[in-house]
């Protein structure tokens, strides 16, 4: 049984982020793997010992600071969750909650400090771009779109090298982070749908950690996802080469 927590589900659905959880559910269901999804939001009492995977999507800047205040109630528990091998997928700007701090309107707000790094959040500046991010360890490319109002500095465990687009900040050629089983992915929208290889890599690792002997099904929809991914990657590579 895989137990999943969709955390702040009602406040982290910008740009179609909800589809990320749906793609995970479909993979597990079609592969005959039992799973359960809980949805929790601001003010709910949480017991992280019940879960194997926590997933958060993209929030508005205003909501993000509310989430920060709420999640800090559980800083100690979340650190223990990560140390015990628990998985976290923070997709979009919720990855900032896992860093050391967020600077906003001249104030510095402490965060969970699961990964080293500091973020600055602006209400005046926004970065947008298409993106090709290459995994630093597997050399798998991840495609998507960047739409953010923050910059990040001093990440200790970068996840991606930037082939196209904007990285952690306007000067960086690195993006996101990966530490233990925690993924911070600074791409908005249905990134796990657009990147089925990346999604399956995470799920296979989760199954391995859980000791579940199962093979994820590669059916007709999987083949369609792979074709769409390859097409999107080819288009972005062509765009990159024209620059």
C-alpha positions as semicolon CSV with decimal commas, in nm:
position;residue;x (nm);y (nm);z (nm)
1;X;0,000;0,000;0,000
2;X;0,126;0,346;-0,097
3;X;-0,013;0,623;0,124
4;X;-0,011;0,967;-0,037
5;X;-0,077;1,306;0,119
6;X;-0,193;1,581;-0,115
7;X;-0,095;1,873;0,106
8;X;-0,272;2,208;0,067
9;X;-0,454;2,057;-0,228
10;X;-0,707;2,341;-0,255
11;X;-0,441;2,613;-0,266
12;X;-0,181;2,451;-0,493
13;X;-0,366;2,382;-0,816
14;X;-0,235;2,669;-1,032
15;X;-0,159;2,593;-1,398
16;X;-0,307;2,244;-1,381
17;X;-0,089;2,117;-1,096
18;X;-0,366;1,877;-0,992
19;X;-0,286;1,660;-1,294
20;X;0,043;1,556;-1,135
21;X;-0,134;1,363;-0,860
22;X;-0,380;1,216;-1,109
23;X;-0,093;1,081;-1,322
24;X;0,060;0,912;-1,017
25;X;-0,276;0,762;-0,920
26;X;-0,327;0,627;-1,270
27;X;0,017;0,463;-1,280
28;X;-0,047;0,289;-0,950
29;X;-0,404;0,185;-1,032
30;X;-0,325;0,046;-1,378
31;X;-0,027;-0,142;-1,234
32;X;-0,240;-0,310;-0,967
33;X;-0,066;-0,131;-0,678
34;X;-0,287;-0,043;-0,383
35;X;-0,278;0,320;-0,277
36;X;-0,467;0,572;-0,068
37;X;-0,479;0,952;-0,109
38;X;-0,555;1,192;0,176
39;X;-0,616;1,561;0,116
40;X;-0,528;1,809;0,388
41;X;-0,512;2,188;0,398
42;X;-0,461;2,491;0,624
43;X;-0,530;2,422;0,989
44;X;-0,572;2,045;0,956
45;X;-0,396;1,824;1,207
46;X;-0,134;1,607;1,038
47;X;0,035;1,278;1,123
48;X;0,315;1,227;0,875
49;X;0,385;0,877;1,003
50;X;0,082;0,766;0,801
51;X;0,231;0,861;0,464
52;X;0,495;0,750;0,215
53;X;0,466;1,042;-0,027
54;X;0,373;1,407;0,021
55;X;0,292;1,608;-0,291
56;X;0,238;1,983;-0,325
57;X;0,164;2,178;-0,641
58;X;0,201;2,545;-0,730
59;X;0,041;2,823;-0,521
60;X;-0,014;3,193;-0,569
61;X;0,242;3,417;-0,402
62;X;-0,017;3,531;-0,147
63;X;-0,117;3,174;-0,063
64;X;0,245;3,060;-0,042
65;X;0,314;3,276;0,261
66;X;0,001;3,140;0,433
67;X;0,125;2,788;0,363
68;X;0,463;2,875;0,512
69;X;0,304;2,989;0,835
70;X;0,095;2,674;0,858
71;X;0,360;2,417;0,765
72;X;0,612;2,556;1,014
73;X;0,398;2,398;1,288
74;X;0,535;2,068;1,165
75;X;0,901;2,147;1,101
76;X;1,032;1,883;1,343
77;X;0,790;1,617;1,222
78;X;0,875;1,679;0,857
79;X;1,247;1,659;0,923
80;X;1,191;1,321;1,087
81;X;0,973;1,216;0,791
82;X;1,257;1,293;0,550
83;X;1,523;1,131;0,769
84;X;1,307;0,819;0,778
85;X;1,306;0,792;0,399
86;X;0,976;0,965;0,324
87;X;0,922;1,115;-0,021
88;X;0,826;1,478;-0,089
89;X;0,743;1,623;-0,430
90;X;0,725;2,003;-0,418
91;X;0,632;2,120;-0,768
92;X;0,642;2,490;-0,853
93;X;0,694;2,753;-0,586
94;X;0,608;2,526;-0,292
95;X;0,966;2,401;-0,320
96;X;1,060;2,729;-0,147
97;X;0,896;2,604;0,173
98;X;1,163;2,334;0,198
99;X;1,451;2,583;0,194
100;X;1,605;2,774;0,483
101;X;1,420;3,102;0,435
102;X;1,210;3,326;0,212
103;X;1,275;3,700;0,188
104;X;0,956;3,893;0,112
105;X;0,890;4,267;0,132
106;X;1,211;4,327;0,324
107;X;1,142;4,059;0,586
108;X;1,309;3,719;0,617
109;X;1,079;3,429;0,704
110;X;1,230;3,099;0,824
111;X;1,125;2,783;0,642
112;X;1,169;2,408;0,692
113;X;1,541;2,393;0,605
114;X;1,517;2,044;0,458
115;X;1,746;2,168;0,181
116;X;2,002;2,446;0,211
117;X;1,919;2,755;0,012
118;X;1,752;3,092;0,041
119;X;1,468;3,235;-0,166
120;X;1,359;3,590;-0,238
121;X;0,999;3,648;-0,339
122;X;0,899;3,959;-0,536
123;X;0,563;4,117;-0,609
124;X;0,713;4,330;-0,889
125;X;0,935;4,099;-1,094
126;X;0,833;3,783;-1,282
127;X;1,037;3,533;-1,481
128;X;0,883;3,332;-1,765
129;X;1,041;3,094;-2,013
130;X;1,022;2,754;-2,172
131;X;1,259;2,512;-2,009
132;X;1,473;2,210;-2,078
133;X;1,631;2,090;-1,756
134;X;1,875;1,799;-1,761
135;X;1,908;1,569;-1,464
136;X;2,253;1,605;-1,314
137;X;2,280;1,231;-1,239
138;X;2,076;1,043;-1,500
139;X;2,107;1,290;-1,792
140;X;1,733;1,266;-1,850
141;X;1,579;1,584;-1,989
142;X;1,273;1,738;-1,826
143;X;1,063;1,986;-2,026
144;X;0,817;2,246;-1,909
145;X;0,744;2,611;-1,847
146;X;0,874;2,856;-1,589
147;X;0,643;3,124;-1,449
148;X;0,770;3,254;-1,118
149;X;0,829;3,564;-0,908
150;X;1,117;3,431;-0,699
151;X;1,489;3,366;-0,710
152;X;1,686;3,104;-0,519
153;X;2,049;3,109;-0,403
154;X;2,295;2,865;-0,245
155;X;2,123;2,533;-0,319
156;X;2,347;2,251;-0,191
157;X;2,201;1,958;-0,388
158;X;2,095;2,082;-0,735
159;X;1,865;1,856;-0,933
160;X;1,895;1,996;-1,286
161;X;2,138;2,162;-1,523
162;X;1,966;2,427;-1,737
163;X;1,984;2,360;-2,110
164;X;1,713;2,614;-2,196
165;X;1,537;2,876;-1,987
166;X;1,579;3,028;-1,643
167;X;1,745;2,852;-1,353
168;X;1,728;2,917;-0,981
169;X;1,799;3,282;-1,054
170;X;1,889;3,505;-1,346
171;X;2,254;3,395;-1,339
172;X;2,235;3,029;-1,241
173;X;2,263;2,732;-1,476
174;X;2,121;2,501;-1,211
175;X;1,760;2,451;-1,105
176;X;1,567;2,273;-0,832
177;X;1,707;2,030;-0,578
178;X;1,712;1,665;-0,482
179;X;1,810;1,552;-0,135
180;X;1,741;1,206;0,006
181;X;1,390;1,142;-0,131
182;X;1,289;1,507;-0,157
183;X;1,239;1,669;-0,497
184;X;1,205;2,044;-0,549
185;X;1,102;2,108;-0,910
186;X;1,065;2,471;-1,016
187;X;0,840;2,403;-1,316
188;X;0,472;2,495;-1,312
189;X;0,177;2,291;-1,431
190;X;0,151;1,918;-1,503
191;X;0,525;1,851;-1,507
192;X;0,483;1,481;-1,420
193;X;0,235;1,434;-1,705
194;X;0,466;1,601;-1,956
195;X;0,766;1,404;-1,831
196;X;0,659;1,041;-1,789
197;X;1,016;0,911;-1,759
198;X;1,081;1,142;-1,465
199;X;0,751;1,042;-1,302
200;X;0,822;0,672;-1,340
201;X;1,173;0,717;-1,204
202;X;1,032;0,866;-0,884
203;X;0,762;0,602;-0,851
204;X;1,004;0,314;-0,911
205;X;1,227;0,447;-0,638
206;X;0,926;0,477;-0,406
207;X;0,827;0,117;-0,476
208;X;1,183;0,003;-0,410
209;X;1,200;0,187;-0,077
210;X;0,862;0,039;0,023
211;X;0,974;-0,310;-0,077
212;X;0,687;-0,349;-0,325
213;X;0,775;-0,591;-0,605
214;X;0,573;-0,454;-0,895
215;X;0,627;-0,334;-1,252
216;X;0,459;-0,016;-1,369
217;X;0,242;-0,081;-1,673
218;X;0,344;0,063;-2,011
219;X;0,011;0,073;-2,191
220;X;-0,129;0,273;-2,483
221;X;-0,160;0,595;-2,281
222;X;0,200;0,554;-2,162
223;X;0,314;0,529;-2,524
224;X;0,115;0,844;-2,608
225;X;0,280;1,027;-2,319
226;X;0,625;0,923;-2,439
227;X;0,549;1,044;-2,794
228;X;0,420;1,376;-2,660
229;X;0,728;1,414;-2,441
230;X;0,966;1,342;-2,729
231;X;0,778;1,587;-2,951
232;X;0,787;1,864;-2,692
233;X;1,158;1,805;-2,629
234;X;1,237;1,814;-3,002
235;X;1,048;2,143;-3,044
236;X;1,231;2,305;-2,754
237;X;1,570;2,179;-2,875
238;X;1,494;2,332;-3,214
239;X;1,398;2,660;-3,043
240;X;1,722;2,651;-2,845
241;X;1,932;2,590;-3,157
242;X;1,777;2,888;-3,336
243;X;1,891;3,128;-3,065
